[in-house]
Short mmCIF file of C-alpha atoms and ligand atoms in Angstrom, two decimals:
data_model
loop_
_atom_site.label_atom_id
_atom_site.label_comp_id
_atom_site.label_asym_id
_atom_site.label_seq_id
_atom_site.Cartn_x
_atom_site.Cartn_y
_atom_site.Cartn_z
CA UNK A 963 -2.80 -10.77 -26.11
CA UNK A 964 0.59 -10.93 -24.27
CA UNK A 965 -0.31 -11.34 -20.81
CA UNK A 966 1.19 -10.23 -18.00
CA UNK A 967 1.70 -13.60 -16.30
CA UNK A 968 1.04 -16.45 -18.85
CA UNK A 969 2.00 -19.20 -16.64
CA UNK A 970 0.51 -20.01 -12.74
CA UNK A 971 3.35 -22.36 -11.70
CA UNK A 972 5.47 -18.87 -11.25
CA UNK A 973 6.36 -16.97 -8.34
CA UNK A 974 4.89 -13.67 -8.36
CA UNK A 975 5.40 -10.56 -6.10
CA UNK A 976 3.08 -7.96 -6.74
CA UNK A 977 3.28 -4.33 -5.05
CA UNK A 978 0.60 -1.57 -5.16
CA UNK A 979 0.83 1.90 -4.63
CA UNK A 980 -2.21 4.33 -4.37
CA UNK A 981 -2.70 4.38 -8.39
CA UNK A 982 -4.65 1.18 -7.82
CA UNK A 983 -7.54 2.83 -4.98
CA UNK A 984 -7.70 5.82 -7.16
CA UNK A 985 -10.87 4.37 -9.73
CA UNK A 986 -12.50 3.07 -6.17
CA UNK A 987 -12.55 7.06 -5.36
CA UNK A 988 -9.40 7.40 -3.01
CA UNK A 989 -7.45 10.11 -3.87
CA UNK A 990 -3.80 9.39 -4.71
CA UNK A 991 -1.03 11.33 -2.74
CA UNK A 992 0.45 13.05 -6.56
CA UNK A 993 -2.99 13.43 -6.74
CA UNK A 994 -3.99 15.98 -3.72
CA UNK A 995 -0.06 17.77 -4.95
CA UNK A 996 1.28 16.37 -1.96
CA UNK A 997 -1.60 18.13 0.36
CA UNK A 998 -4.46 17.90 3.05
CA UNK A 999 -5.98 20.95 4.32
CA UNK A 1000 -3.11 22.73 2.64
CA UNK A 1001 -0.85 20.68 4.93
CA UNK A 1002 2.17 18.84 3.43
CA UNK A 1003 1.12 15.09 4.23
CA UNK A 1004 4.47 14.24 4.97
CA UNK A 1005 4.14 17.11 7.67
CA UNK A 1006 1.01 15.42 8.71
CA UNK A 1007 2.24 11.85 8.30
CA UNK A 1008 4.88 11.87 10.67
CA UNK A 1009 5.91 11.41 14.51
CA UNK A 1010 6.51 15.14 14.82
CA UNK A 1011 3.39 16.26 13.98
CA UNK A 1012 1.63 13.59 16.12
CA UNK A 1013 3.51 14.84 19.04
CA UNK A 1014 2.56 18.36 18.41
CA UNK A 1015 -0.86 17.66 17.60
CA UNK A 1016 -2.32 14.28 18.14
CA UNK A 1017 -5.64 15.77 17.47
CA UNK A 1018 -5.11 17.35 14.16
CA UNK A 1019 -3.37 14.35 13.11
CA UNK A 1020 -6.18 11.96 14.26
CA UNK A 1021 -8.41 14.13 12.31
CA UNK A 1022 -6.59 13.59 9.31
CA UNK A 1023 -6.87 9.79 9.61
CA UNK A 1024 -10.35 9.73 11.04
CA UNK A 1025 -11.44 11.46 7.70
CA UNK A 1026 -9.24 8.76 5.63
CA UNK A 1027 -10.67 6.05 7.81
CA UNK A 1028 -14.78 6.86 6.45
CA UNK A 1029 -13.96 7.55 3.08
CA UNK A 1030 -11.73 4.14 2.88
CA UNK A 1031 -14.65 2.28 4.70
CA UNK A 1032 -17.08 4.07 2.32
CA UNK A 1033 -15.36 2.93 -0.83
CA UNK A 1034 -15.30 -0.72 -2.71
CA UNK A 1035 -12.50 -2.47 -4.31
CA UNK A 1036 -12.15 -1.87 -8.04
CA UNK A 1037 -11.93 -4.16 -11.03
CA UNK A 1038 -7.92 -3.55 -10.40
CA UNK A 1039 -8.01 -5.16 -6.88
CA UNK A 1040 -10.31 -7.84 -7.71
CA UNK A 1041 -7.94 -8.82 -10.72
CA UNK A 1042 -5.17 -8.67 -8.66
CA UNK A 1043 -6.89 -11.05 -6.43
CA UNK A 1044 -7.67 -13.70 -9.37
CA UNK A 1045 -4.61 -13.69 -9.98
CA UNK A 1046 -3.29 -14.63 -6.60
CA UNK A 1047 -5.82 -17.58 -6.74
CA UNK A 1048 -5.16 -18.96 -10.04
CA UNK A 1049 -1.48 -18.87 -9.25
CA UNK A 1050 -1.56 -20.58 -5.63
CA UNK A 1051 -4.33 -22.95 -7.08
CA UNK A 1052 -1.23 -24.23 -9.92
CA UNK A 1053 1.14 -24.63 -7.12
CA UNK A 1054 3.16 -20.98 -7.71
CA UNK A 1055 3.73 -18.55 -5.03
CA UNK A 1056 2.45 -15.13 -4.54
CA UNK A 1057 2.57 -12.13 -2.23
CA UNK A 1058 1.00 -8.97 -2.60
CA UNK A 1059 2.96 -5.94 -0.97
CA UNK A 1060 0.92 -3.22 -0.78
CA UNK A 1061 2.18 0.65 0.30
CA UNK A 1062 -1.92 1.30 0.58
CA UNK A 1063 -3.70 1.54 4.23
CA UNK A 1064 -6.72 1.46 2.91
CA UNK A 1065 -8.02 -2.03 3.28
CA UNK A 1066 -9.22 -2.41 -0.33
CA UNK A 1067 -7.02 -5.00 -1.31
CA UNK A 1068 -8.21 -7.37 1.72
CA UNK A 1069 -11.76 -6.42 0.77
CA UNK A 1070 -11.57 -7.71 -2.99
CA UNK A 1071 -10.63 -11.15 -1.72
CA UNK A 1072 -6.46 -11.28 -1.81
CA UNK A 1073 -5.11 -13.51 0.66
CA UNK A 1074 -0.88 -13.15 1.35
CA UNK A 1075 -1.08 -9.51 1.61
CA UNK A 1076 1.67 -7.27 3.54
CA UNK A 1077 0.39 -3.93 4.44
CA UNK A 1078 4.03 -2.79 4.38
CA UNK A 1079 2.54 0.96 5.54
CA UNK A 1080 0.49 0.11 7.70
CA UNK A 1081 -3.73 0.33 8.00
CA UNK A 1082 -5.78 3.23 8.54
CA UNK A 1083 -8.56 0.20 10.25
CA UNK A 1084 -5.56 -0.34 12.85
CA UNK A 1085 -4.99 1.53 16.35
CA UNK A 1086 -1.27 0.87 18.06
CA UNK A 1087 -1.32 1.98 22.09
CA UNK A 1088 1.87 4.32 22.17
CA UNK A 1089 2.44 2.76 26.07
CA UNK A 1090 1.74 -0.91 26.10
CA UNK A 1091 2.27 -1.44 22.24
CA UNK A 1092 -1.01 -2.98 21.56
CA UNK A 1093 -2.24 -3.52 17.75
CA UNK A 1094 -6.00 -3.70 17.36
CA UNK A 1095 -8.58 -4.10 14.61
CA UNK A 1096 -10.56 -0.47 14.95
CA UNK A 1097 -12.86 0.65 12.36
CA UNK A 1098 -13.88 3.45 14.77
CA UNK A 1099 -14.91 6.87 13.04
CA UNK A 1100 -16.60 8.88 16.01
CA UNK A 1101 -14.50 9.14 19.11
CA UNK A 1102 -13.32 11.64 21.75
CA UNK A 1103 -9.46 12.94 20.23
CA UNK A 1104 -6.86 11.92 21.55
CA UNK A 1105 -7.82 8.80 22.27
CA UNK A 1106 -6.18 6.95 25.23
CA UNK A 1107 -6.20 3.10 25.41
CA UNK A 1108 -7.50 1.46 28.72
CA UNK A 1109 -4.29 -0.27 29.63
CA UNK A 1110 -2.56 0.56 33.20
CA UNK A 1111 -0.65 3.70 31.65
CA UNK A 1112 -3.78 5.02 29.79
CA UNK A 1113 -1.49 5.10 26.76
CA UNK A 1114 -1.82 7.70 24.16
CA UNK A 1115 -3.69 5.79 20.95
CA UNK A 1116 -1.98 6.39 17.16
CA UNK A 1117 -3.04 4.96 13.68
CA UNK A 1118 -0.72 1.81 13.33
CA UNK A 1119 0.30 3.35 10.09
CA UNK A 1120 4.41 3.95 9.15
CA UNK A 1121 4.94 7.59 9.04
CA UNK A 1122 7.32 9.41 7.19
CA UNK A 1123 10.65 9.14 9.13
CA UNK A 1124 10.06 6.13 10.85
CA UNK A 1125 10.95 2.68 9.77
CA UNK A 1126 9.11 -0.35 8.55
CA UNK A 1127 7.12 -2.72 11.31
CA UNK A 1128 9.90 -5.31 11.92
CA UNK A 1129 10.56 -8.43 9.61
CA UNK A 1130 8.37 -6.85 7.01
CA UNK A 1131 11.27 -6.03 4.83
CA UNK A 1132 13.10 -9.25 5.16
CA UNK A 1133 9.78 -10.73 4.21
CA UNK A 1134 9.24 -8.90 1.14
CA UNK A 1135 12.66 -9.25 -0.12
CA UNK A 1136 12.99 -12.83 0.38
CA UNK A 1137 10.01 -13.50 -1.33
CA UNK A 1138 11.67 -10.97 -4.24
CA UNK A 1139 14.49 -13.46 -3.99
CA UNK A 1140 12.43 -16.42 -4.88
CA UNK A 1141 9.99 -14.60 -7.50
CA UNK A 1142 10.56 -14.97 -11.12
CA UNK A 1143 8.51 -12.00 -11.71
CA UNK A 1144 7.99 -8.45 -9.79
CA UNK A 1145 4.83 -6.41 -11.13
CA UNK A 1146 4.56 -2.93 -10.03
CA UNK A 1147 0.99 -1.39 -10.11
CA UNK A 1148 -0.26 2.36 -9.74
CA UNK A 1149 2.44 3.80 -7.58
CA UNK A 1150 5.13 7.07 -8.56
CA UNK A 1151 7.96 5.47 -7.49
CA UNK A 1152 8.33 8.55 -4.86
CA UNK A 1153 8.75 6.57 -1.53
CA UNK A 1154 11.30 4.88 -0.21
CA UNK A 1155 12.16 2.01 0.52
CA UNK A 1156 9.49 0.37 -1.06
CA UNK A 1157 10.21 2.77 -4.74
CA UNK A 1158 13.86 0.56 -4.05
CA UNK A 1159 12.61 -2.72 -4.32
CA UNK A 1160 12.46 -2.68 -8.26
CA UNK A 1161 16.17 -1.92 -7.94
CA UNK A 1162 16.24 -4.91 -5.96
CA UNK A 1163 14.95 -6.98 -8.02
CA UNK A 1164 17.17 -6.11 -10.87
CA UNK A 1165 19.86 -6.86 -9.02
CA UNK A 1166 18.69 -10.39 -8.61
CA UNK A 1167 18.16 -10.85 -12.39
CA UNK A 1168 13.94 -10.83 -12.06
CA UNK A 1169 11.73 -9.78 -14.66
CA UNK A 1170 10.02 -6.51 -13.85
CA UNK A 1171 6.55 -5.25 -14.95
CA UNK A 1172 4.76 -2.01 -14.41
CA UNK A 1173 1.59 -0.64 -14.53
CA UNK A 1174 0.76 2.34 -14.27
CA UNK A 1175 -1.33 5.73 -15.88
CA UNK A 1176 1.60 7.25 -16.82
CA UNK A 1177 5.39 6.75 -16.65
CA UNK A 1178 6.79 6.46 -12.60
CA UNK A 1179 9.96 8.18 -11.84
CA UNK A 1180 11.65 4.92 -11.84
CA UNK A 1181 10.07 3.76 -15.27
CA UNK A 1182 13.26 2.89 -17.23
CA UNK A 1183 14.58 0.76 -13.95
CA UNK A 1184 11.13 -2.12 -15.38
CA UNK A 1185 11.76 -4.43 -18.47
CA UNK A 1186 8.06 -3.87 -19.15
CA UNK A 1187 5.46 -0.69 -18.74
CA UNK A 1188 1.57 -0.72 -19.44
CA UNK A 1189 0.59 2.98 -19.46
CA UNK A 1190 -3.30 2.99 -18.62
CA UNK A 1191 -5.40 2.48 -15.65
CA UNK A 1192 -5.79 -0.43 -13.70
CA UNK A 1193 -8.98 -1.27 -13.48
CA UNK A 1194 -9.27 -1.48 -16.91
CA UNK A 1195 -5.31 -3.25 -18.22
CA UNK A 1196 -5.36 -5.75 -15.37
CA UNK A 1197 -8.82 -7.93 -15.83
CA UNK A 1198 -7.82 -7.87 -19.51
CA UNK A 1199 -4.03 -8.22 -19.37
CA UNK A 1200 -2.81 -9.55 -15.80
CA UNK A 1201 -3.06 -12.90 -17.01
CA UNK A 1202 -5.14 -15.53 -19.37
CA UNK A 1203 -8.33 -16.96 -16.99
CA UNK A 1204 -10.20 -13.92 -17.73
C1 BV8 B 134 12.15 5.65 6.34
C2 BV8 B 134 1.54 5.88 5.26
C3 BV8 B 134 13.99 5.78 7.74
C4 BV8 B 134 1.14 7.26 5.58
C5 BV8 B 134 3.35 6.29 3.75
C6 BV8 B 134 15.74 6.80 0.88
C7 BV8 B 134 15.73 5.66 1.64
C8 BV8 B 134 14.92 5.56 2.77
C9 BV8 B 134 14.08 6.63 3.12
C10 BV8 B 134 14.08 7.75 2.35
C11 BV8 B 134 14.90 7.85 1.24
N1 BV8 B 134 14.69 9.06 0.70
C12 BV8 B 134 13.75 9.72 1.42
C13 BV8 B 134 13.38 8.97 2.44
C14 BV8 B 134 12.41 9.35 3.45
C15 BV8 B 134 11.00 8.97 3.08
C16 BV8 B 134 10.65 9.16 1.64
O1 BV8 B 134 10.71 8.23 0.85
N2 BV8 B 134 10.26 10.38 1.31
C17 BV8 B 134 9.84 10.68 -0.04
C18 BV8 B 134 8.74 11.75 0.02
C19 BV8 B 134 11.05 11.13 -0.81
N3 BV8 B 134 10.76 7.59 3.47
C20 BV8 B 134 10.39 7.34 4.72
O2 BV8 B 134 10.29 8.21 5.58
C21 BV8 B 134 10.15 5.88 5.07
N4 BV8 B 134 10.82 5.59 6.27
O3 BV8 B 134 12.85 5.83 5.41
O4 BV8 B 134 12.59 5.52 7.59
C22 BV8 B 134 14.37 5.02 8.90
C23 BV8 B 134 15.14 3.89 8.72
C24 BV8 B 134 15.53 3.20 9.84
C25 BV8 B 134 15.13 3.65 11.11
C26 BV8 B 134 14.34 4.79 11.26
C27 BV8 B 134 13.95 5.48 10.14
C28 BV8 B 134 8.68 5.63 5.36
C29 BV8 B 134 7.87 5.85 4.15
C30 BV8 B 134 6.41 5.47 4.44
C31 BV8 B 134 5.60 6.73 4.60
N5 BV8 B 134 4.19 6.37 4.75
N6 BV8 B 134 2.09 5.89 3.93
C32 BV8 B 134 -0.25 7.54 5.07
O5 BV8 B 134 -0.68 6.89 4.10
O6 BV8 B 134 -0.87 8.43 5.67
S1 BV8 B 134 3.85 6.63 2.18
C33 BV8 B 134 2.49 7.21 1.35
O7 BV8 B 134 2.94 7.94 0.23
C34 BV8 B 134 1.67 6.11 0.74
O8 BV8 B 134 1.54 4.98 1.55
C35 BV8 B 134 2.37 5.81 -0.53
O9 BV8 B 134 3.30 4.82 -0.34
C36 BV8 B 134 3.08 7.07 -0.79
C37 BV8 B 134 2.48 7.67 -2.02
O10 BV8 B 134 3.04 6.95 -3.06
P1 BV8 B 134 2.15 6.25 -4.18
O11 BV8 B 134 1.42 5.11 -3.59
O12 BV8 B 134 3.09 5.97 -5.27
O13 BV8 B 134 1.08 7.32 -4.59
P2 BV8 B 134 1.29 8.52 -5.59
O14 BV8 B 134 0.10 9.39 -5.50
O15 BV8 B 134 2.65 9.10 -5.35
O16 BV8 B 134 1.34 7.83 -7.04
C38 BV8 B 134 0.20 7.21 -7.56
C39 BV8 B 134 0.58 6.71 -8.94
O17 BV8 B 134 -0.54 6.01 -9.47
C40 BV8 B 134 0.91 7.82 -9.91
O18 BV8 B 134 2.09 7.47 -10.61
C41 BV8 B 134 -0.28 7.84 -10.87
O19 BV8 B 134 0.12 8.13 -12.20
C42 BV8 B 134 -0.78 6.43 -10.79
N7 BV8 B 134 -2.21 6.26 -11.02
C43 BV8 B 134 -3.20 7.14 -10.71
N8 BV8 B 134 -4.39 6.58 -11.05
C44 BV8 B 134 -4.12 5.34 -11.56
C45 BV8 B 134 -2.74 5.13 -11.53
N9 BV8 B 134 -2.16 4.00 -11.96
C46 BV8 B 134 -2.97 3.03 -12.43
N10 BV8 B 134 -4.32 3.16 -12.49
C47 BV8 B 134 -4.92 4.29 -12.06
N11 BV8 B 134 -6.26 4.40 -12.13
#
């Protein structure tokens, strides 16, 4: 078996897209066609509709919020996870980048983890800027923090439109820069910027792996593709402990 990674003294980046929830039960974005309640998400997903309707858009986190807290990491995350520990345990590096706000990741035990859209268990105060841990699924919408100017509360989760949470980017690329390898899992290659960081990483001579059920829009742009299904290529092909 040629695996994946077949050496821990590397530097790994691995990023995730929703492919990877999808065998724990959360739907995939391609998956719904793009829609919630016949909404577009990226209507949904955005400042705009927040500031038309907070409570609508609450709603549609709220309900993303039980099912994610409902749902259990897969064989996928949990291999991703080895990994990350046999690697750090040999001295290499690893970060996993993750486009997924569901938590799952965290859950199956990986440790350097950049939620680089955000968390649907994470509440931002639009007024005094405060991030908080909120697992919260009952409440009275819109909810309004109890800071001095009774801010309006919003999922601290990177809608469409607006831009990363600061340094997260220069994170993620610098630890492209330093990675001999770049392994994309179960995303369609749809969103930018994180569907540009493959490009990146071509452009600083890595090697570049995918994963995925079936070819990404960006497939040729990967030295290597796995069509199939995470949970079941990466416990038997990330790398050789298992
Ligand atoms: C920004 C949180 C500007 C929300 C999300 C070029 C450059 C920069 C921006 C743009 C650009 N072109 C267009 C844009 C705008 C936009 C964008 O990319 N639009 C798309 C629709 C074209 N980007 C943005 O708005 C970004 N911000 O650019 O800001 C800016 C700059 C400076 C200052 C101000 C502003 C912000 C993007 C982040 C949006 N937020 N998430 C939420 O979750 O509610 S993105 C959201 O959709 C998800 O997080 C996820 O990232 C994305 C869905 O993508 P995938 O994860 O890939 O999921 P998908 O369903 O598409 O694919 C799943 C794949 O898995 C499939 O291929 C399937 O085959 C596979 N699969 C299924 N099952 C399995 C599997 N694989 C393996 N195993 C399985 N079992």
């Amino acid at each position: 078996m040629n695996w994946i990674v077949d050496n821990p003294k590397m530097n790994v980046v691995v990023m995730t897209g929703a492919g990877i929830s999808a065998e724990s039960g959360i739907q995939t974005f391609r998956g719904t066609n793009g829609l919630w309640e016949n909404h577009r998400i990226e209507e949904v997903a955005s400042p705009i509709a927040f500031r038309r309707d907070p409570v609508m858009v609450w709603n549609f986190y709220l309900q993303r919020r039980k099912q994610a807290l409902t749902c259990r990491p897969n064989t996928g995350h949990l291999a991703v996870a080895e990994l990350e520990k046999w690697i750090r345990s040999a001295g290499g590096s690893f970060l996993l980048v993750t486009q997924n706000v569901d938590g799952l990741h965290s859950r199956a035990g990986s440790r350097n983890v950049i939620e680089m859209h955000g968390s649907l268990m994470m509440t931002r105060c639009t007024a005094c800027g405060e991030v908080f841990q909120d697992e919260s699924t009952d409440m009275e919408l819109p909810p309004r923090h109890d800071c001095p100017d009774k801010g309006l509360l919003r999922p601290h989760i990177v809608w469409f439109g607006e831009s990363l949470f600061p340094g997260d980017m220069e994170r993620i690329e610098s630890a492209i820069e330093m990675c001999d390898m770049f392994i994309v899992i179960g995303t369609s290659g749809i969103v930018y910027p994180a569907a540009g960081l493959v490009n990146f990483a071509n452009r600083l001579g890595k090697r570049t792996v995918c994963v995925n059920k079936d070819a990404p829009a960006n497939i040729d742009l990967f030295d290597r593709f796995i069509e199939g299904e995470a949970g079941s290529e990466l416990p038997k092909r990330l790398f050789p402990e298992k």
